[in-house]
Amino acid sequence: MDLQEKALRIVEILEEIYPGAQCSLVYTKPHELLIATRLSAQCTDKRVNMVTGALFERFPSVEAFAEATPEDVEPYIRSCGLYHTKARDIVALAKALMENYGGEVPDTLEELTALPGVGRKTANLIMGDVYHQPAVVTDTHCIRICKRLGLTTSDNPYKTEMELRAILPMDRASDFCHRLVNFGRDTCTARKPKCEECRLREYCEFVGYGD
């Protein structure tokens, strides 16, 4: 079994375990996902979802964020950590969207990563979830699990993304990354993976790590 065949089998098993694949961040508009993802840096999705309801009610549009100051935004996101930097980026991001894209979220990786506070992980998430284009979101779950499975060799997000793009069926890659988040929370946890009950056990190079 070569690496592409192994990757496909892992994709198929995760599809069986998690038939519904979706982002765990709650949003209704593209810019809300962009902002929620910025808030999720060094913060759990659960915590982000606890604050975005009030945040998006207070600032219901890109224009509303663009007209705000970081100090206006900070009280709503304080519990997400790094709130000074995140508030600054959110306002700058909204201003850039208004000035360059008429308030719309762009649909290319190059344009997205040129926005304040937006890296490849966030850009890939937007590309996959909003625009349904091939995307690989290399968050901590993806990096950890794919390396344990022997699909990738690096802890670097960009290198991991490139390695996965070479072996994944790209029309299923975005959902695969969402399923890795669920799998990383349920089974292949960082500190003590549940190897004894893992459906991917036979494909794992670190099997027994959690025994």
PDB file of N, CA and C in Angstrom, residues 137-156 160 164 180-193 204 206 209:
ATOM      1  N   VAL A 137      -6.474  22.381   5.942  1.00  0.00           N
ATOM      2  CA  VAL A 137      -6.352  23.216   7.134  1.00  0.00           C
ATOM      3  C   VAL A 137      -5.438  22.497   8.132  1.00  0.00           C
ATOM      4  N   THR A 138      -4.227  22.971   8.261  1.00  0.00           N
ATOM      5  CA  THR A 138      -3.252  22.292   9.122  1.00  0.00           C
ATOM      6  C   THR A 138      -3.251  22.904  10.517  1.00  0.00           C
ATOM      7  N   ASP A 139      -4.262  22.550  11.287  1.00  0.00           N
ATOM      8  CA  ASP A 139      -4.293  22.973  12.688  1.00  0.00           C
ATOM      9  C   ASP A 139      -3.515  21.956  13.527  1.00  0.00           C
ATOM     10  N   THR A 140      -3.536  22.130  14.831  1.00  0.00           N
ATOM     11  CA  THR A 140      -2.725  21.259  15.695  1.00  0.00           C
ATOM     12  C   THR A 140      -3.165  19.793  15.612  1.00  0.00           C
ATOM     13  N   HIS A 141      -4.472  19.549  15.484  1.00  0.00           N
ATOM     14  CA  HIS A 141      -4.954  18.170  15.369  1.00  0.00           C
ATOM     15  C   HIS A 141      -4.436  17.530  14.087  1.00  0.00           C
ATOM     16  N   CYS A 142      -4.555  18.241  12.995  1.00  0.00           N
ATOM     17  CA  CYS A 142      -4.092  17.735  11.701  1.00  0.00           C
ATOM     18  C   CYS A 142      -2.606  17.410  11.738  1.00  0.00           C
ATOM     19  N   ILE A 143      -1.818  18.319  12.235  1.00  0.00           N
ATOM     20  CA  ILE A 143      -0.366  18.118  12.264  1.00  0.00           C
ATOM     21  C   ILE A 143      -0.001  16.918  13.128  1.00  0.00           C
ATOM     22  N   ARG A 144      -0.584  16.840  14.320  1.00  0.00           N
ATOM     23  CA  ARG A 144      -0.272  15.751  15.250  1.00  0.00           C
ATOM     24  C   ARG A 144      -0.685  14.392  14.690  1.00  0.00           C
ATOM     25  N   ILE A 145      -1.917  14.283  14.236  1.00  0.00           N
ATOM     26  CA  ILE A 145      -2.463  12.993  13.821  1.00  0.00           C
ATOM     27  C   ILE A 145      -1.816  12.499  12.537  1.00  0.00           C
ATOM     28  N   CYS A 146      -1.655  13.383  11.570  1.00  0.00           N
ATOM     29  CA  CYS A 146      -1.083  12.964  10.293  1.00  0.00           C
ATOM     30  C   CYS A 146       0.367  12.522  10.446  1.00  0.00           C
ATOM     31  N   LYS A 147       1.085  13.140  11.360  1.00  0.00           N
ATOM     32  CA  LYS A 147       2.461  12.707  11.605  1.00  0.00           C
ATOM     33  C   LYS A 147       2.480  11.347  12.297  1.00  0.00           C
ATOM     34  N   ARG A 148       1.584  11.141  13.250  1.00  0.00           N
ATOM     35  CA  ARG A 148       1.506   9.843  13.926  1.00  0.00           C
ATOM     36  C   ARG A 148       1.142   8.732  12.943  1.00  0.00           C
ATOM     37  N   LEU A 149       0.295   9.060  11.992  1.00  0.00           N
ATOM     38  CA  LEU A 149      -0.142   8.070  11.014  1.00  0.00           C
ATOM     39  C   LEU A 149       0.897   7.834   9.924  1.00  0.00           C
ATOM     40  N   GLY A 150       1.931   8.657   9.890  1.00  0.00           N
ATOM     41  CA  GLY A 150       2.949   8.507   8.871  1.00  0.00           C
ATOM     42  C   GLY A 150       2.564   9.110   7.533  1.00  0.00           C
ATOM     43  N   LEU A 151       1.526   9.931   7.518  1.00  0.00           N
ATOM     44  CA  LEU A 151       1.137  10.606   6.286  1.00  0.00           C
ATOM     45  C   LEU A 151       2.035  11.808   6.017  1.00  0.00           C
ATOM     46  N   THR A 152       2.569  12.380   7.088  1.00  0.00           N
ATOM     47  CA  THR A 152       3.447  13.545   6.978  1.00  0.00           C
ATOM     48  C   THR A 152       4.664  13.344   7.864  1.00  0.00           C
ATOM     49  N   THR A 153       5.650  14.226   7.691  1.00  0.00           N
ATOM     50  CA  THR A 153       6.904  14.061   8.428  1.00  0.00           C
ATOM     51  C   THR A 153       7.285  15.278   9.255  1.00  0.00           C
ATOM     52  N   SER A 154       6.523  16.365   9.129  1.00  0.00           N
ATOM     53  CA  SER A 154       6.946  17.636   9.724  1.00  0.00           C
ATOM     54  C   SER A 154       5.946  18.154  10.752  1.00  0.00           C
ATOM     55  N   ASP A 155       6.462  18.987  11.656  1.00  0.00           N
ATOM     56  CA  ASP A 155       5.599  19.724  12.582  1.00  0.00           C
ATOM     57  C   ASP A 155       5.298  21.119  12.054  1.00  0.00           C
ATOM     58  N   ASN A 156       5.849  21.447  10.907  1.00  0.00           N
ATOM     59  CA  ASN A 156       5.648  22.756  10.305  1.00  0.00           C
ATOM     60  C   ASN A 156       4.320  22.772   9.532  1.00  0.00           C
ATOM     61  N   THR A 160       3.480  20.452   6.282  1.00  0.00           N
ATOM     62  CA  THR A 160       2.414  19.460   6.451  1.00  0.00           C
ATOM     63  C   THR A 160       1.356  19.634   5.372  1.00  0.00           C
ATOM     64  N   LEU A 164       0.357  16.827   2.516  1.00  0.00           N
ATOM     65  CA  LEU A 164      -1.004  16.307   2.418  1.00  0.00           C
ATOM     66  C   LEU A 164      -1.617  16.590   1.049  1.00  0.00           C
ATOM     67  N   LEU A 180     -10.559  15.284  11.308  1.00  0.00           N
ATOM     68  CA  LEU A 180      -9.373  15.121  12.159  1.00  0.00           C
ATOM     69  C   LEU A 180      -9.537  15.863  13.484  1.00  0.00           C
ATOM     70  N   VAL A 181     -10.210  17.022  13.457  1.00  0.00           N
ATOM     71  CA  VAL A 181     -10.464  17.763  14.697  1.00  0.00           C
ATOM     72  C   VAL A 181     -11.307  16.916  15.641  1.00  0.00           C
ATOM     73  N   ASN A 182     -12.380  16.333  15.125  1.00  0.00           N
ATOM     74  CA  ASN A 182     -13.236  15.478  15.951  1.00  0.00           C
ATOM     75  C   ASN A 182     -12.471  14.262  16.466  1.00  0.00           C
ATOM     76  N   PHE A 183     -11.705  13.643  15.568  1.00  0.00           N
ATOM     77  CA  PHE A 183     -10.940  12.460  15.927  1.00  0.00           C
ATOM     78  C   PHE A 183      -9.866  12.801  16.964  1.00  0.00           C
ATOM     79  N   GLY A 184      -9.266  13.980  16.816  1.00  0.00           N
ATOM     80  CA  GLY A 184      -8.241  14.407  17.767  1.00  0.00           C
ATOM     81  C   GLY A 184      -8.802  14.699  19.141  1.00  0.00           C
ATOM     82  N   ARG A 185     -10.050  15.118  19.199  1.00  0.00           N
ATOM     83  CA  ARG A 185     -10.684  15.367  20.494  1.00  0.00           C
ATOM     84  C   ARG A 185     -11.197  14.081  21.127  1.00  0.00           C
ATOM     85  N   ASP A 186     -11.689  13.169  20.291  1.00  0.00           N
ATOM     86  CA  ASP A 186     -12.324  11.949  20.801  1.00  0.00           C
ATOM     87  C   ASP A 186     -11.321  10.834  21.100  1.00  0.00           C
ATOM     88  N   THR A 187     -10.350  10.655  20.218  1.00  0.00           N
ATOM     89  CA  THR A 187      -9.503   9.463  20.265  1.00  0.00           C
ATOM     90  C   THR A 187      -8.011   9.772  20.282  1.00  0.00           C
ATOM     91  N   CYS A 188      -7.525  10.436  19.252  1.00  0.00           N
ATOM     92  CA  CYS A 188      -6.079  10.664  19.128  1.00  0.00           C
ATOM     93  C   CYS A 188      -5.697  11.975  19.810  1.00  0.00           C
ATOM     94  N   THR A 189      -5.885  11.992  21.109  1.00  0.00           N
ATOM     95  CA  THR A 189      -5.608  13.195  21.884  1.00  0.00           C
ATOM     96  C   THR A 189      -4.105  13.426  22.002  1.00  0.00           C
ATOM     97  N   ALA A 190      -3.733  14.644  22.359  1.00  0.00           N
ATOM     98  CA  ALA A 190      -2.318  14.999  22.388  1.00  0.00           C
ATOM     99  C   ALA A 190      -1.554  14.237  23.460  1.00  0.00           C
ATOM    100  N   ARG A 191      -2.099  14.175  24.662  1.00  0.00           N
ATOM    101  CA  ARG A 191      -1.344  13.631  25.788  1.00  0.00           C
ATOM    102  C   ARG A 191      -1.501  12.123  25.962  1.00  0.00           C
ATOM    103  N   LYS A 192      -2.716  11.624  25.787  1.00  0.00           N
ATOM    104  CA  LYS A 192      -2.925  10.191  25.983  1.00  0.00           C
ATOM    105  C   LYS A 192      -3.943   9.665  24.979  1.00  0.00           C
ATOM    106  N   PRO A 193      -3.493   9.358  23.770  1.00  0.00           N
ATOM    107  CA  PRO A 193      -4.414   8.836  22.754  1.00  0.00           C
ATOM    108  C   PRO A 193      -4.984   7.487  23.167  1.00  0.00           C
ATOM    109  N   CYS A 204      -1.279   3.265  11.980  1.00  0.00           N
ATOM    110  CA  CYS A 204      -0.549   4.230  12.792  1.00  0.00           C
ATOM    111  C   CYS A 204       0.869   3.765  13.090  1.00  0.00           C
ATOM    112  N   PHE A 206       2.617   5.116  15.470  1.00  0.00           N
ATOM    113  CA  PHE A 206       2.825   5.355  16.895  1.00  0.00           C
ATOM    114  C   PHE A 206       1.856   4.542  17.742  1.00  0.00           C
ATOM    115  N   TYR A 209       1.140   4.222  21.745  1.00  0.00           N
ATOM    116  CA  TYR A 209       1.636   5.416  22.415  1.00  0.00           C
ATOM    117  C   TYR A 209       0.822   5.725  23.677  1.00  0.00           C
TER     118      TYR A 209
END
